[in-house]
Amino acid sequence: MLNKNVQTFIACDSEYEESKIVLFGAGFDGTTSFRPGTRFAPSAIRNDSFGIETYSPYQDKDMEDYSYFDSGDLELTFGSTKRVIADIAGRTDTILNDGKIPFMIGGEHLVTLGAVMAVSDKYDDLCIVHFDAHADLRDEYLGQQLSHACVLRRCHDIVGDGHIFQFGIRSGERDEFRFADEHTDMHLFNFDGLEKTVRMLKGRNVYFTLDLDVLDPSIFCGTGTPEAGGVTFDELRRAVTLVCSELNIVGCDVNELSPVYDQSGVSTAVACKIIREMLLAIS
Amino acid sequence: MLNKNVQTFIACDSEYEESKIVLFGAGFDGTTSFRPGTRFAPSAIRNDSFGIETYSPYQDKDMEDYSYFDSGDLELTFGSTKRVIADIAGRTDTILNDGKIPFMIGGEHLVTLGAVMAVSDKYDDLCIVHFDAHADLRDEYLGQQLSHACVLRRCHDIVGDGHIFQFGIRSGERDEFRFADEHTDMHLFNFDGLEKTVRMLKGRNVYFTLDLDVLDPSIFCGTGTPEAGGVTFDELRRAVTLVCSELNIVGCDVNELSPVYDQSGVSTAVACKIIREMLLAIS
Amino acid sequence: MLNKNVQTFIACDSEYEESKIVLFGAGFDGTTSFRPGTRFAPSAIRNDSFGIETYSPYQDKDMEDYSYFDSGDLELTFGSTKRVIADIAGRTDTILNDGKIPFMIGGEHLVTLGAVMAVSDKYDDLCIVHFDAHADLRDEYLGQQLSHACVLRRCHDIVGDGHIFQFGIRSGERDEFRFADEHTDMHLFNFDGLEKTVRMLKGRNVYFTLDLDVLDPSIFCGTGTPEAGGVTFDELRRAVTLVCSELNIVGCDVNELSPVYDQSGVSTAVACKIIREMLLAIS
Amino acid sequence: MLNKNVQTFIACDSEYEESKIVLFGAGFDGTTSFRPGTRFAPSAIRNDSFGIETYSPYQDKDMEDYSYFDSGDLELTFGSTKRVIADIAGRTDTILNDGKIPFMIGGEHLVTLGAVMAVSDKYDDLCIVHFDAHADLRDEYLGQQLSHACVLRRCHDIVGDGHIFQFGIRSGERDEFRFADEHTDMHLFNFDGLEKTVRMLKGRNVYFTLDLDVLDPSIFCGTGTPEAGGVTFDELRRAVTLVCSELNIVGCDVNELSPVYDQSGVSTAVACKIIREMLLAIS
Amino acid sequence: MLNKNVQTFIACDSEYEESKIVLFGAGFDGTTSFRPGTRFAPSAIRNDSFGIETYSPYQDKDMEDYSYFDSGDLELTFGSTKRVIADIAGRTDTILNDGKIPFMIGGEHLVTLGAVMAVSDKYDDLCIVHFDAHADLRDEYLGQQLSHACVLRRCHDIVGDGHIFQFGIRSGERDEFRFADEHTDMHLFNFDGLEKTVRMLKGRNVYFTLDLDVLDPSIFCGTGTPEAGGVTFDELRRAVTLVCSELNIVGCDVNELSPVYDQSGVSTAVACKIIREMLLAIS
Amino acid sequence: MLNKNVQTFIACDSEYEESKIVLFGAGFDGTTSFRPGTRFAPSAIRNDSFGIETYSPYQDKDMEDYSYFDSGDLELTFGSTKRVIADIAGRTDTILNDGKIPFMIGGEHLVTLGAVMAVSDKYDDLCIVHFDAHADLRDEYLGQQLSHACVLRRCHDIVGDGHIFQFGIRSGERDEFRFADEHTDMHLFNFDGLEKTVRMLKGRNVYFTLDLDVLDPSIFCGTGTPEAGGVTFDELRRAVTLVCSELNIVGCDVNELSPVYDQSGVSTAVACKIIREMLLAIS
C-alpha cells in the first residue's frame, strides 16, 4: 500500500509528540501596500528546502539529530484581517498548549501580531527581538491600524515600553523614529549592540521576529519593499544563531519572502538556510 | 516655465469639461485568493498605452477626434474592503453627477461592485453585461461575501434576477452554475448569443464589466487565475465593439490585468488595445 | 494534535483502498538533450492545482464525487537511466497489482517506457495512444537507445507493429516518418482520424501517453522543445476526454511540462486542467 | 589539430561556392522607438536553431539535401543610421555579385532598406512582398526619415507605385492607410488575396521582407511592439511557403525578433522554424 | 471637478517657482552598443519612487520639508544623436536660466553631454565629478564620436585638462587609462581620494554625473554592461552625500539604469533611494 | 568571398599552433540533482564575452597581446555519464599532447573528472586546487558514484591523499567534512590559507578547478545550488590571479554557471571576467 504525499520542510518529519519545535505557514499578504506575494513563501520554502543540506558546518550540527514537526499552512481568509490574526493566534495557542515552540513562516509581517497575542497570553513579561529594514511603528497606515507597517506598534500595545529590541532598521517615517526614541530600543542599520542586548535578555521569555528584508537586497531581492543598505548573509546568520542559541525563545517567525520577485531562487534558498540555522540553534 | 509631469492613457488629455468619458484607476487586489498583482494594472496600462496607435483600422476611427479625460488612480486602503468599495463608489458618483461616463481600470474584479453601486443609484433598471472566464457567483468565499469570487453575486443582490448577462464563462463551482440557471443569463465558453442579447438590451441602461481573463491565456497570460479555453483577441474585440457601440453604456470597467505575470508585456498591450476599441466604440 | 503537511493534486486525498486511480510523479529529465527542467513538473502541478476548480463545466462532473489518490513522487537517480526506468516500472507494478490505474506525471517522455513495461507485463495485446509534437521514433539518439527521442521506438520494441497510434506529430527526422509509415499509425499535425481510432480500439487495453508539447506553444510554452503549429487547448481537451471516457485506459501519463520556461504559470495551469479532465473522464 | 569554433544556423555550413543562399545577420535596432532588443536576434537564432530538425514534414524536404552558407553578422555602428544602411547594402551587394541570394536576419525593420537598395540596383522592376503588423509607411517619425516606422515608405521611394504588396497590416496612423490606398497594395489583418498576388507576380523579381510581428503575439511575444490580432503560425507558414516556392525570390529578410521579451524561447524557435521553411521553399 | 493624472518622483510636486531643483528625464539609449533599455529608466523611477520613504534616517532629513519640481521627460528622437543632445541642452538651459539646478535622469551616459554643454555655457571653469565603472574616454567607438563610450572624452573637449575627477573606474581599453594618466584625475575601483578631491573643489562650480553601474552588480544588476567588482550601496550613498552636500552642485544626472534587466525591481529601488539622498544633500 | 561565422570567447581567435592555452566547452549537466542548466554555459559565455574588455586594469595586461584558441564545444551524450567523461578526457588528451594547456568551460562539476583523468595520465604527482561552495566528496549520491556531488572524491581516487586543496567550502553532508579531515586540505568558507598553500605548491603540477558557486549568490545567482555566505568577486579575482600566476597550471576548468537562473546576465558577465583574469594570469 502506498502513502499519501507528505511535504514538509527538510528533516521536519518527526512525530508531533517528540518534536519540541512545530512549524506552520501563514501565507497572508492582505495588507501589503506595495508589492504583494509573500503568500507564496511557505510553499516555496518547503519545496526548495530540499536544495540545502541538513548539516550546518557553521554550527557543526545536523537536523537529523533532532526532532521537528511541520504542521502545514493555515488556510487564511483574504479580505478579513481580523479573522486572519485570530486564526494565527489559534494555531500558535495550540502549539504552545502542547508545550512546544511555534515557528511561523509568513506571509507579510502583520502575521507576527497573531503569534505575539497568543505567546503573550501564555508568557508574562514577554520581550520581542525584531530584525527588520523597516521600523513598522506607524500608528496607522492608509487608515488601517492592522497593517504590516504598524505591526510592531501593535505589538507595543501588548508588551509595552522597554520590551521591544529592534535591529537593522533603515527605513520609516520620521515619526516612527521619534516613537522608537521613547518606546523601543532601536538599533539603526546593523546589529551593533546585539551582544549587549542578548546578555541583558538572558533567561527572559523572548519572541523573535525576523523580517528577512533586514538583509541587503543584493542577497535577498525576493521581497516586496527592497531596501538597499542592509546586512550581509553572514552578519544575519551570526545574529540569528546568537539570539536563538543564547536566549529563551518561546516563539518565532520568519517573514516577508516574496518568491516571485526573485526568479533565480536565491532568496528562497537564503530563507531555507537561515531557518535551518535557527532550528539548529534553538535545539 | 515648465509643467509638472502629466501621465494619462494615450490621447486622454482633453479638458474635463469637454470629455464625455472619464477614466480612473482602481488598483485594488486585496481579496485576490490565488495570485495578486492587479494593483499594478492602471499604471502599467498608462505607461504602455504609448506603444499603440490612436487610430483603429478596425473601426476607422481616431482617438484624436474625440475628448477623453484620465483622472488618475484612487488611493485605496489595503486591509479594509468596505472602505475601498465606498471610495470607488464615490469617484464613480462624482463622474456620473457631472453627466459623464465612468470608465474604471481595475484592479481585481471586486472593484466592479463599487461602480455598480453608484451607477445603479443613478440609473433605474440597470442591466449588466459581463465577460469573464469565471462565474463570480459564489455567495461567499473563504468566509467573505466581499470577494472577487462573489462580485457578480453581490451585483445580483443589487440589480436582481434577469439583469445580468454573462459570456465566456468556463470556470466555477457547480453551485455557481446552478445559481446562474435560475438567476442570470449565462453563456458558456464564448460569445454565442451575444447579438441576440444586444438586440434585446437596446435602449436600456447598461453597465459593462470586462474581466480580461475571458481571453485565452495564450494571448493574455498576465492575470491571476489563467483559464485555458478562452476567446481569441479578435472575438473579444468584435464583442466589445458590438456592446459599446450598440448599447447605452452608462459605466464600464476593464479588470484583472496582472502585469507581473507577463514579462513580455503583451497582456498590457492587449488591455490597451481593447480599451482603445471600447473608447472609440462608445464615442 | 496537529497533522503533518500533506500535499496532493487537488481533490486527490481519498484513502488508497477506495481510489481507482493512483497518481505518482516521475520527475526525471536525465536524457533531455535541449532544455531540461521537466523534473520540476510534478511538484509545480500539485502546487498550482489549487488554482483550478474541482468541477468541470465541460463534462458537468466534479472531482469531489470520485476518489483519487496521490502517492507522491519517486525519488529518482540522475545518471543511471536504466535504474530510473526500473523504479518507474516498480511503482506502476505496485499500483496495477492493487487493481488500480496508474496515472504518472513526468518528467521527460522517457518515463513512459517504465510504465509501459509494467503495464504490458500485466495486460496482453496492449495498445498505445500517443499525443505528441515529436515522433520519438529514433532507434538511437546521440548514441543512446534509452532517450526521450527514442521512447516510442522502445515501446514499439515491446508492443510491436500496429499497436501504436500517434496524433499531432509535426517534428522528427525523415527516418522517423519512414519508420512510422511501416510500423505505427501516425496522424500528422492534429487529431484527424481520432474518432475512427477510438471506435477501433473500443474494449481493448489502452495505455495513453500525453506529451503536452502536442499543444501549440502559444498556450503551452513551458516545455523543453517548443514546436509551433500545435493543437489548441480545446482540441486537446476534447481529444483527451474522448480517449479517456470511451476507451479502457489501463494506465496513462502526462509529461514534458517544464515550468521554468513559463514564468506566467499558464503552462502549469493548462497541465492541471487537462489532468482534471482526464481524471474525470476515466472515472 | 583542432578547429576554431564555427557557429551557423543549423545545416548552413556548406562551402560558399556551392551555396545558392547566403545568410547574414544585421542586428541593428538604433531607431526603435518603443522597446529595443532586436540586435540580439541573429545570435539567438543561430543558438536555438539546433533545437529544431533539419527535416520539414510540411514540405517533406530536408535541409541536409541542399547547400546553405551562413556568413555571420555585420558589425554595425550604433549612432549612425546612414552608415548602417550602407554596410548592409555592401554585404548584400557582395552576395548578389557572386550570383547568390541574400537572406538577411534583422534587427529592426529598417535594415530592409539597405538590402532593397542593393537588390534594386541589380534587378529591374523589383517588387516587394511585405508581411507585417504595421504599415511602416510614415514619411517621418519623430523627425527622422530613416526610421523603422518609415521603412516601406523609403522602399516606395525606390521601387515606386504598384510595386509593394502588403499583408497582415493592422496598425498605423490614419495617414499611412491613406497613403496605402493610393500607392501600395495593402491587405489588412491577414493573407486574403495572397494567392492572387502570387499568381500576378509570377516570373518577376521579388524581394520578400517578413516582419515577424505579423504573427499574433500569442505565438510571438518576443518583439518590440506586439500587436494582438495577428495571423497564426500555420497561416504564416503556408504563406511564406507559397511566396518562397512560387515566386522568383532575389533577396529576403526576416526581422523584428527581440528575444529578451520572450523568456520561454518560443519566439526564437518560431523564427528558426519559419526560416527553415523559407530556406527549403526557395531551394 | 477632477484633475488630470500627474505623476512625479515622490515628493517632487511643489510649484515650479518655489523649487530650487528641477528634475527631468532623458530616456535615450540610441548609441548603446551592448544591451539597450535605459530609455525606460525615468518612468520606472517615477513609478517605484512611491515604494520608498521621503524621510532619510541617514541624513535625518525629510523631502517633505523642501521643494522639488519634476518637469517630466523630453521626447527624444531615436536615430539622430545630435538632435537628442541639443534637446537635452535646451531643457537644461531653460532650468538654468530660471536660476534652478537641473537634475537629469538618463538614459545612457551620453545624455550627460547635452547637460554639460548647457552648464558649461553658463558657469565658468566647470569641474566634473564622475562616478562610473567605465572610463568612457574613447575618442571614438565603432566609428562614432557621439557614443556613450566617449562621453567623458567629449566632456573633456569642453572643460579641458584637470577638470574631470573620476572614481570607481574598473573597465576600459588600455588607451583610455593612458589618456586618463595625462588628462583627468582617475581613481580606480573605489572612492579612495574622494575626500581630498572634495576639499579641493570646495566653492567651485561642479557638475556631478553618476553612472549607477559604479555600483557592484550584486546590488545593481539592472544595467546594460554590468561590471563586477564595484562599490557597495553604502559606499555610494556616503560618497554622493559627501559630494552633494559639500560641493556647489550646479547640475547633475543619474544614468544607466536599465530596468528590464532586473526583474526584481531592486535596481530601480536603489536608483530611487540614491536620488532621494542626492536631493536631500543638495537642499 | 565570405567566411563562415566563427564564434569564440573574446580574443581567443589566434591560430592553434601559436596558442599556449586552448579552450573548449563541456556543457554536460546530466547528473545534476537539483536545478539543471549548466549545459548552456559555454555558449552563453562566448556570446556575452563581447560585453567585456580585453584589457584588465587589475593586472594591466591585454588579451590582445597573447594567443588563445577556442576549439568549441564537445557534443556530449545525455544519458551515458561514462561516455561523457571519456569524451572529455579525449579532448583534454589531444590538447595536452600538442603541448598546450586545456581550459575547460563546464557544465556541471562532474566534467572535471574527465579532465583530471587525462591530466594525471600525463603529469606525475598532480595536485588539485579546488574552489567551491560544496565539498563534493560523497562516495555516492542517489546510488551513483559518477555524480557532481562526488567529483572531488573521484579525483581523490586518482590523486590520493594530500593532493587536493579545497577553499571556500560551506556546504555538504557531515561525512564529507569528516572525510576531508583525513584526506584533503579543506579550508572552510573563504580563502584563508591560500597564500601558504600557493607557496607550498610552487613548482608542482597543478590542476585548478573553479566551481563558480564559491562566489556569494548575490553576485552569482545563475547556478543550480546557490549557497549564501560565499566570497566576493574581488576575493575570487585575487585568488584566481594568485593561483594562475604563481603556480604551474597544467589544466583548469570553470564550471557550474547556469545562465537561465540569472535573467540579468550578471552571472555570465562575472564568469567572462574571471576567465579573462585567469587567461591573463596564466599567460
PDB file of N, CA, C and O in Angstrom, chain A residues 1-7 13-17 22 43 46-47 69-73 91 94-95, chain C residues 1-8 13-17 22 43 46-47 69-73 91 95:
ATOM      1  N   MET A   1       0.835  -1.212   0.000  1.00  0.00           N
ATOM      2  CA  MET A   1       0.000   0.000   0.000  1.00  0.00           C
ATOM      3  C   MET A   1       0.869   1.261   0.000  1.00  0.00           C
ATOM      4  O   MET A   1       1.902   1.310   0.651  1.00  0.00           O
ATOM      5  N   LEU A   2       0.427   2.245  -0.717  1.00  0.00           N
ATOM      6  CA  LEU A   2       1.205   3.476  -0.846  1.00  0.00           C
ATOM      7  C   LEU A   2       0.714   4.543   0.125  1.00  0.00           C
ATOM      8  O   LEU A   2      -0.423   4.497   0.599  1.00  0.00           O
ATOM      9  N   ASN A   3       1.559   5.512   0.387  1.00  0.00           N
ATOM     10  CA  ASN A   3       1.197   6.599   1.294  1.00  0.00           C
ATOM     11  C   ASN A   3       0.872   7.874   0.530  1.00  0.00           C
ATOM     12  O   ASN A   3       1.422   8.133  -0.534  1.00  0.00           O
ATOM     13  N   LYS A   4       0.013   8.672   1.148  1.00  0.00           N
ATOM     14  CA  LYS A   4      -0.269   9.987   0.593  1.00  0.00           C
ATOM     15  C   LYS A   4       0.997  10.833   0.597  1.00  0.00           C
ATOM     16  O   LYS A   4       1.851  10.678   1.464  1.00  0.00           O
ATOM     17  N   ASN A   5       1.069  11.746  -0.339  1.00  0.00           N
ATOM     18  CA  ASN A   5       2.251  12.594  -0.447  1.00  0.00           C
ATOM     19  C   ASN A   5       2.337  13.571   0.726  1.00  0.00           C
ATOM     20  O   ASN A   5       1.490  14.425   0.901  1.00  0.00           O
ATOM     21  N   VAL A   6       3.385  13.438   1.517  1.00  0.00           N
ATOM     22  CA  VAL A   6       3.639  14.355   2.622  1.00  0.00           C
ATOM     23  C   VAL A   6       4.740  15.329   2.191  1.00  0.00           C
ATOM     24  O   VAL A   6       5.734  14.915   1.607  1.00  0.00           O
ATOM     25  N   GLN A   7       4.534  16.594   2.436  1.00  0.00           N
ATOM     26  CA  GLN A   7       5.590  17.549   2.129  1.00  0.00           C
ATOM     27  C   GLN A   7       5.864  18.435   3.340  1.00  0.00           C
ATOM     28  O   GLN A   7       4.975  19.141   3.826  1.00  0.00           O
ATOM     29  N   ASP A  13      10.032  15.975   9.678  1.00  0.00           N
ATOM     30  CA  ASP A  13       9.005  14.960   9.518  1.00  0.00           C
ATOM     31  C   ASP A  13       8.979  13.970  10.683  1.00  0.00           C
ATOM     32  O   ASP A  13       8.582  12.823  10.534  1.00  0.00           O
ATOM     33  N   SER A  14       9.406  14.453  11.842  1.00  0.00           N
ATOM     34  CA  SER A  14       9.320  13.604  13.041  1.00  0.00           C
ATOM     35  C   SER A  14       7.863  13.496  13.491  1.00  0.00           C
ATOM     36  O   SER A  14       6.974  14.119  12.911  1.00  0.00           O
ATOM     37  N   GLU A  15       7.622  12.719  14.530  1.00  0.00           N
ATOM     38  CA  GLU A  15       6.275  12.654  15.093  1.00  0.00           C
ATOM     39  C   GLU A  15       6.011  13.905  15.933  1.00  0.00           C
ATOM     40  O   GLU A  15       6.921  14.467  16.534  1.00  0.00           O
ATOM     41  N   TYR A  16       4.780  14.310  15.976  1.00  0.00           N
ATOM     42  CA  TYR A  16       4.399  15.513  16.715  1.00  0.00           C
ATOM     43  C   TYR A  16       4.807  15.426  18.169  1.00  0.00           C
ATOM     44  O   TYR A  16       5.364  16.365  18.742  1.00  0.00           O
ATOM     45  N   GLU A  17       4.538  14.284  18.769  1.00  0.00           N
ATOM     46  CA  GLU A  17       4.760  14.156  20.207  1.00  0.00           C
ATOM     47  C   GLU A  17       6.210  14.396  20.593  1.00  0.00           C
ATOM     48  O   GLU A  17       6.510  14.991  21.618  1.00  0.00           O
ATOM     49  N   VAL A  22       7.539  23.294  16.377  1.00  0.00           N
ATOM     50  CA  VAL A  22       6.495  22.990  15.398  1.00  0.00           C
ATOM     51  C   VAL A  22       6.375  24.150  14.407  1.00  0.00           C
ATOM     52  O   VAL A  22       6.074  25.280  14.797  1.00  0.00           O
ATOM     53  N   SER A  43       5.070  27.651   0.872  1.00  0.00           N
ATOM     54  CA  SER A  43       5.191  26.505  -0.023  1.00  0.00           C
ATOM     55  C   SER A  43       6.504  26.551  -0.795  1.00  0.00           C
ATOM     56  O   SER A  43       7.133  25.505  -1.019  1.00  0.00           O
ATOM     57  N   ARG A  46       9.195  25.216   1.574  1.00  0.00           N
ATOM     58  CA  ARG A  46       9.182  23.743   1.693  1.00  0.00           C
ATOM     59  C   ARG A  46       9.793  23.094   0.463  1.00  0.00           C
ATOM     60  O   ARG A  46      10.636  22.208   0.560  1.00  0.00           O
ATOM     61  N   ASN A  47       9.371  23.530  -0.727  1.00  0.00           N
ATOM     62  CA  ASN A  47       9.884  22.955  -1.976  1.00  0.00           C
ATOM     63  C   ASN A  47      11.400  23.036  -2.049  1.00  0.00           C
ATOM     64  O   ASN A  47      12.074  22.054  -2.333  1.00  0.00           O
ATOM     65  N   PHE A  69       8.686  19.222  13.600  1.00  0.00           N
ATOM     66  CA  PHE A  69       7.396  18.854  13.006  1.00  0.00           C
ATOM     67  C   PHE A  69       6.873  20.023  12.179  1.00  0.00           C
ATOM     68  O   PHE A  69       6.864  21.166  12.650  1.00  0.00           O
ATOM     69  N   ASP A  70       6.437  19.733  10.965  1.00  0.00           N
ATOM     70  CA  ASP A  70       5.887  20.778  10.087  1.00  0.00           C
ATOM     71  C   ASP A  70       4.388  20.531   9.943  1.00  0.00           C
ATOM     72  O   ASP A  70       3.959  19.557   9.310  1.00  0.00           O
ATOM     73  N   SER A  71       3.602  21.411  10.544  1.00  0.00           N
ATOM     74  CA  SER A  71       2.149  21.176  10.572  1.00  0.00           C
ATOM     75  C   SER A  71       1.406  21.826   9.412  1.00  0.00           C
ATOM     76  O   SER A  71       0.181  21.907   9.420  1.00  0.00           O
ATOM     77  N   GLY A  72       2.136  22.279   8.403  1.00  0.00           N
ATOM     78  CA  GLY A  72       1.472  22.799   7.199  1.00  0.00           C
ATOM     79  C   GLY A  72       0.971  24.219   7.363  1.00  0.00           C
ATOM     80  O   GLY A  72       1.238  24.905   8.350  1.00  0.00           O
ATOM     81  N   ASP A  73       0.205  24.652   6.353  1.00  0.00           N
ATOM     82  CA  ASP A  73      -0.221  26.054   6.293  1.00  0.00           C
ATOM     83  C   ASP A  73      -1.632  26.251   6.831  1.00  0.00           C
ATOM     84  O   ASP A  73      -2.513  25.418   6.628  1.00  0.00           O
ATOM     85  N   ARG A  91      -3.682  28.814  16.061  1.00  0.00           N
ATOM     86  CA  ARG A  91      -2.698  27.758  15.816  1.00  0.00           C
ATOM     87  C   ARG A  91      -1.520  27.892  16.794  1.00  0.00           C
ATOM     88  O   ARG A  91      -1.021  26.894  17.334  1.00  0.00           O
ATOM     89  N   THR A  94      -2.496  26.476  20.154  1.00  0.00           N
ATOM     90  CA  THR A  94      -2.497  25.015  20.176  1.00  0.00           C
ATOM     91  C   THR A  94      -1.094  24.472  20.416  1.00  0.00           C
ATOM     92  O   THR A  94      -0.874  23.571  21.233  1.00  0.00           O
ATOM     93  N   ILE A  95      -0.142  25.029  19.682  1.00  0.00           N
ATOM     94  CA  ILE A  95       1.234  24.541  19.797  1.00  0.00           C
ATOM     95  C   ILE A  95       1.807  24.844  21.181  1.00  0.00           C
ATOM     96  O   ILE A  95       2.448  23.993  21.813  1.00  0.00           O
TER      97      ILE A  95
ATOM     98  N   MET C   1      -3.931  17.704  18.618  1.00  0.00           N
ATOM     99  CA  MET C   1      -2.714  17.298  17.915  1.00  0.00           C
ATOM    100  C   MET C   1      -2.801  17.682  16.438  1.00  0.00           C
ATOM    101  O   MET C   1      -3.847  17.588  15.814  1.00  0.00           O
ATOM    102  N   LEU C   2      -1.691  18.132  15.906  1.00  0.00           N
ATOM    103  CA  LEU C   2      -1.659  18.603  14.520  1.00  0.00           C
ATOM    104  C   LEU C   2      -1.175  17.496  13.592  1.00  0.00           C
ATOM    105  O   LEU C   2      -0.511  16.556  14.012  1.00  0.00           O
ATOM    106  N   ASN C   3      -1.505  17.644  12.314  1.00  0.00           N
ATOM    107  CA  ASN C   3      -1.087  16.660  11.315  1.00  0.00           C
ATOM    108  C   ASN C   3       0.068  17.156  10.483  1.00  0.00           C
ATOM    109  O   ASN C   3       0.208  18.347  10.245  1.00  0.00           O
ATOM    110  N   LYS C   4       0.858  16.212  10.001  1.00  0.00           N
ATOM    111  CA  LYS C   4       1.929  16.562   9.072  1.00  0.00           C
ATOM    112  C   LYS C   4       1.334  17.140   7.805  1.00  0.00           C
ATOM    113  O   LYS C   4       0.230  16.788   7.399  1.00  0.00           O
ATOM    114  N   ASN C   5       2.086  17.989   7.175  1.00  0.00           N
ATOM    115  CA  ASN C   5       1.604  18.624   5.968  1.00  0.00           C
ATOM    116  C   ASN C   5       1.515  17.627   4.806  1.00  0.00           C
ATOM    117  O   ASN C   5       2.510  17.059   4.380  1.00  0.00           O
ATOM    118  N   VAL C   6       0.286  17.411   4.322  1.00  0.00           N
ATOM    119  CA  VAL C   6       0.062  16.534   3.171  1.00  0.00           C
ATOM    120  C   VAL C   6      -0.172  17.419   1.953  1.00  0.00           C
ATOM    121  O   VAL C   6      -0.913  18.394   2.023  1.00  0.00           O
ATOM    122  N   GLN C   7       0.472  17.104   0.864  1.00  0.00           N
ATOM    123  CA  GLN C   7       0.215  17.860  -0.356  1.00  0.00           C
ATOM    124  C   GLN C   7      -0.073  16.905  -1.507  1.00  0.00           C
ATOM    125  O   GLN C   7       0.748  16.067  -1.863  1.00  0.00           O
ATOM    126  N   THR C   8      -1.272  17.066  -2.091  1.00  0.00           N
ATOM    127  CA  THR C   8      -1.666  16.212  -3.208  1.00  0.00           C
ATOM    128  C   THR C   8      -2.197  17.080  -4.334  1.00  0.00           C
ATOM    129  O   THR C   8      -2.454  18.264  -4.147  1.00  0.00           O
ATOM    130  N   ASP C  13      -7.113  13.258  -2.358  1.00  0.00           N
ATOM    131  CA  ASP C  13      -6.716  12.933  -0.994  1.00  0.00           C
ATOM    132  C   ASP C  13      -7.641  11.901  -0.364  1.00  0.00           C
ATOM    133  O   ASP C  13      -7.799  11.834   0.852  1.00  0.00           O
ATOM    134  N   SER C  14      -8.257  11.057  -1.201  1.00  0.00           N
ATOM    135  CA  SER C  14      -9.067   9.950  -0.668  1.00  0.00           C
ATOM    136  C   SER C  14      -8.151   8.881  -0.076  1.00  0.00           C
ATOM    137  O   SER C  14      -6.931   8.974  -0.163  1.00  0.00           O
ATOM    138  N   GLU C  15      -8.767   7.859   0.509  1.00  0.00           N
ATOM    139  CA  GLU C  15      -7.960   6.745   1.009  1.00  0.00           C
ATOM    140  C   GLU C  15      -7.525   5.875  -0.162  1.00  0.00           C
ATOM    141  O   GLU C  15      -8.222   5.759  -1.176  1.00  0.00           O
ATOM    142  N   TYR C  16      -6.373   5.253  -0.010  1.00  0.00           N
ATOM    143  CA  TYR C  16      -5.831   4.415  -1.085  1.00  0.00           C
ATOM    144  C   TYR C  16      -6.802   3.308  -1.472  1.00  0.00           C
ATOM    145  O   TYR C  16      -7.045   3.067  -2.654  1.00  0.00           O
ATOM    146  N   GLU C  17      -7.381   2.650  -0.472  1.00  0.00           N
ATOM    147  CA  GLU C  17      -8.216   1.478  -0.746  1.00  0.00           C
ATOM    148  C   GLU C  17      -9.396   1.819  -1.639  1.00  0.00           C
ATOM    149  O   GLU C  17      -9.785   1.031  -2.500  1.00  0.00           O
ATOM    150  N   VAL C  22      -4.549   6.072  -9.199  1.00  0.00           N
ATOM    151  CA  VAL C  22      -3.458   6.460  -8.301  1.00  0.00           C
ATOM    152  C   VAL C  22      -2.407   7.262  -9.072  1.00  0.00           C
ATOM    153  O   VAL C  22      -1.809   6.763 -10.029  1.00  0.00           O
ATOM    154  N   SER C  43       5.861  18.607  -8.806  1.00  0.00           N
ATOM    155  CA  SER C  43       5.601  19.474  -7.650  1.00  0.00           C
ATOM    156  C   SER C  43       4.908  20.766  -8.075  1.00  0.00           C
ATOM    157  O   SER C  43       4.021  21.271  -7.374  1.00  0.00           O
ATOM    158  N   ARG C  46       1.214  19.948  -8.507  1.00  0.00           N
ATOM    159  CA  ARG C  46       0.486  19.844  -7.232  1.00  0.00           C
ATOM    160  C   ARG C  46       0.213  21.233  -6.646  1.00  0.00           C
ATOM    161  O   ARG C  46      -0.909  21.531  -6.242  1.00  0.00           O
ATOM    162  N   ASN C  47       1.243  22.068  -6.617  1.00  0.00           N
ATOM    163  CA  ASN C  47       1.089  23.414  -6.057  1.00  0.00           C
ATOM    164  C   ASN C  47      -0.026  24.191  -6.735  1.00  0.00           C
ATOM    165  O   ASN C  47      -0.886  24.767  -6.079  1.00  0.00           O
ATOM    166  N   PHE C  69      -6.173   9.099  -5.492  1.00  0.00           N
ATOM    167  CA  PHE C  69      -5.089   9.028  -4.518  1.00  0.00           C
ATOM    168  C   PHE C  69      -3.799   9.506  -5.173  1.00  0.00           C
ATOM    169  O   PHE C  69      -3.461   9.082  -6.274  1.00  0.00           O
ATOM    170  N   ASP C  70      -3.078  10.370  -4.460  1.00  0.00           N
ATOM    171  CA  ASP C  70      -1.805  10.882  -4.971  1.00  0.00           C
ATOM    172  C   ASP C  70      -0.684  10.319  -4.101  1.00  0.00           C
ATOM    173  O   ASP C  70      -0.535  10.697  -2.937  1.00  0.00           O
ATOM    174  N   SER C  71       0.093   9.421  -4.673  1.00  0.00           N
ATOM    175  CA  SER C  71       1.101   8.715  -3.871  1.00  0.00           C
ATOM    176  C   SER C  71       2.465   9.408  -3.885  1.00  0.00           C
ATOM    177  O   SER C  71       3.456   8.821  -3.450  1.00  0.00           O
ATOM    178  N   GLY C  72       2.523  10.623  -4.396  1.00  0.00           N
ATOM    179  CA  GLY C  72       3.790  11.370  -4.336  1.00  0.00           C
ATOM    180  C   GLY C  72       4.772  10.992  -5.421  1.00  0.00           C
ATOM    181  O   GLY C  72       4.450  10.244  -6.345  1.00  0.00           O
ATOM    182  N   ASP C  73       5.989  11.513  -5.261  1.00  0.00           N
ATOM    183  CA  ASP C  73       6.991  11.361  -6.321  1.00  0.00           C
ATOM    184  C   ASP C  73       7.954  10.223  -6.021  1.00  0.00           C
ATOM    185  O   ASP C  73       8.331   9.998  -4.868  1.00  0.00           O
ATOM    186  N   ARG C  91       6.930   1.058  -9.326  1.00  0.00           N
ATOM    187  CA  ARG C  91       5.773   1.765  -8.775  1.00  0.00           C
ATOM    188  C   ARG C  91       4.501   1.430  -9.591  1.00  0.00           C
ATOM    189  O   ARG C  91       3.435   1.199  -9.037  1.00  0.00           O
ATOM    190  N   ILE C  95       0.885  -0.465  -8.230  1.00  0.00           N
ATOM    191  CA  ILE C  95      -0.463   0.091  -8.403  1.00  0.00           C
ATOM    192  C   ILE C  95      -1.347  -0.872  -9.191  1.00  0.00           C
ATOM    193  O   ILE C  95      -2.499  -1.119  -8.837  1.00  0.00           O
TER     194      ILE C  95
END
